[in-house]
Amino acid sequence: LLRIALFGAGRIGAVHARSIAESRDAELAWICDPVEPSATALAGRHGGRASADPDEALADAAVDAVVIASATPTHIDLIRRSVDAGKKILCEKPISLDLAAIDRCWADIRDREPLLMLGFNRRFDASFREVHERVAAGEIGTLRTLRITSRDPHPPPAAYLATSGGMFRDMTIHDFDMAGYFLGDVVEVSAMATTNGDALFEDARDHAQAVVTMRAASGALCTIVNSRTCAFGYDQRLEAFGDLGSLEVTNQTATSVQASDGTRTGATDRYVDFFLERYAAAYRAELAEFLAAISEGRPPAVGFSDGRRAQALAEAAIESVASGRPVQPQPAP
Ligand SMILES: NC(=O)c1ccc[n+]([C@@H]2O[C@H](COP(=O)([O-])OP(=O)(O)OC[C@H]3O[C@@H](n4cnc5c(N)ncnc54)[C@H](O)[C@@H]3O)[C@@H](O)[C@H]2O)c1
């Protein structure tokens, strides 16, 4: 069994704690969070020793790997310390809010060839993965456009918004990774965004809606449509369009029952809500990939460079919103 230390006992930390506890290949050795009652409560549910200090877990020679699920501004420091301690790393997105800090971090750790995976859970969703495989197999011919829709049912709390780094770095980052997953390198990014005039987003200097258009090096085009609110639930769709056809992922519903009557046709249940439910299986598959990469001694399917690429697209989108012009993402050094 691989022994895992979990850093961060918040929303996503709870997801990882459960996945690790349920895995047959791993066990939770530590849960560390400066808010110790959070760590203790989560350890009470899923096992492991609770601590306020990640260094206790990093000093434990019996710990093979760490899952960094703490607040974003802590990721780089915890990555560096985990590499120093010789641990394998699964780190939540985004790596950092600062592209230059990401590049400095990689320059410092790359020679040690750390096994480092990024938590882009959507890559492990069965439907997105299936579309990716079928596009790669040539089913729709040359991929021409990728259309990604990602709308949250409701915004996170103001306190989360304050440290999240904003919509593009925190939320659209998943869509930027999807774009990279399907299209490889992107050469041009244009973005528009609005607050809807909502004080929550104006105070946080953040956005309520965004539309991003991108051109890939392959010539393929991509659009991303985001919203922080959506009256009909968590809206997660994708369409790959090519010369021979298209492949589309639609939203999931709790059951497949459809109702038709004098006022509606084909009405279904509400969409599965929210990311914890919609991607429950994907989070488990993500952990399984991390554990498999460790035991097989190979790089994981999603690495540091994928996190860096998504971040460069986020920075380009932010610059495009500010300048009103298309922006070329900054290439990796
Ligand atoms: N992949 C996904 O679907 C997904 C979903 C949600 C959040 N996230 C990411 O996960 C991270 C956490 O988000 P969240 O929603 O769980 O936030 P959260 O605020 O619910 O939890 C963050 C936790 O980290 C703890 N923490 C702060 N500093 C720490 C440190 N140095 N060591 C250990 N713990 C520390 C906090 O006390 C808090 O309990 C963010 O980077 C976020 O972007 C990813």
PDB file of C-alpha atoms in Angstrom, residues 5 12 26 39 49 62 83 86 98-99 105 109 118 120 162 167 172-173 178 181 187 201 247 268 275-277 314:
ATOM      1  CA  ALA A   5      -0.136  12.522   3.217  1.00  0.00           C
ATOM      2  CA  ILE A  12     -11.386  19.254  -2.410  1.00  0.00           C
ATOM      3  CA  ALA A  26      -3.252   3.407  -0.878  1.00  0.00           C
ATOM      4  CA  ALA A  39      -7.718  17.919   9.753  1.00  0.00           C
ATOM      5  CA  ARG A  49      -2.971  11.169  11.695  1.00  0.00           C
ATOM      6  CA  ALA A  62       7.078   5.958   5.596  1.00  0.00           C
ATOM      7  CA  VAL A  83      10.373  17.416  -3.759  1.00  0.00           C
ATOM      8  CA  GLY A  86      11.619  12.945  -1.986  1.00  0.00           C
ATOM      9  CA  ASP A  98       2.107  33.645 -10.798  1.00  0.00           C
ATOM     10  CA  LEU A  99       3.513  32.271 -14.066  1.00  0.00           C
ATOM     11  CA  CYS A 105       9.813  26.416  -9.376  1.00  0.00           C
ATOM     12  CA  ILE A 109      13.097  21.056  -9.302  1.00  0.00           C
ATOM     13  CA  LEU A 118      -1.659  18.036 -11.734  1.00  0.00           C
ATOM     14  CA  PHE A 120      -7.030  18.288 -13.883  1.00  0.00           C
ATOM     15  CA  ALA A 162     -10.459  36.827  -2.580  1.00  0.00           C
ATOM     16  CA  MET A 167     -12.011  33.293 -12.849  1.00  0.00           C
ATOM     17  CA  THR A 172     -11.330  28.563 -16.714  1.00  0.00           C
ATOM     18  CA  ILE A 173      -8.014  26.830 -15.972  1.00  0.00           C
ATOM     19  CA  MET A 178      -9.149  20.711 -21.916  1.00  0.00           C
ATOM     20  CA  TYR A 181      -5.513  18.197 -24.061  1.00  0.00           C
ATOM     21  CA  VAL A 187      -0.824  30.414 -30.324  1.00  0.00           C
ATOM     22  CA  PHE A 201     -17.389  40.149  -8.564  1.00  0.00           C
ATOM     23  CA  LEU A 247     -18.517  14.240 -31.021  1.00  0.00           C
ATOM     24  CA  THR A 268     -35.483  15.513 -17.738  1.00  0.00           C
ATOM     25  CA  PHE A 275     -18.356  19.446  -9.381  1.00  0.00           C
ATOM     26  CA  LEU A 276     -18.151  17.094  -6.397  1.00  0.00           C
ATOM     27  CA  GLU A 277     -21.045  15.030  -7.775  1.00  0.00           C
ATOM     28  CA  ALA A 314      -5.063  32.066 -18.297  1.00  0.00           C
TER      29      ALA A 314
END
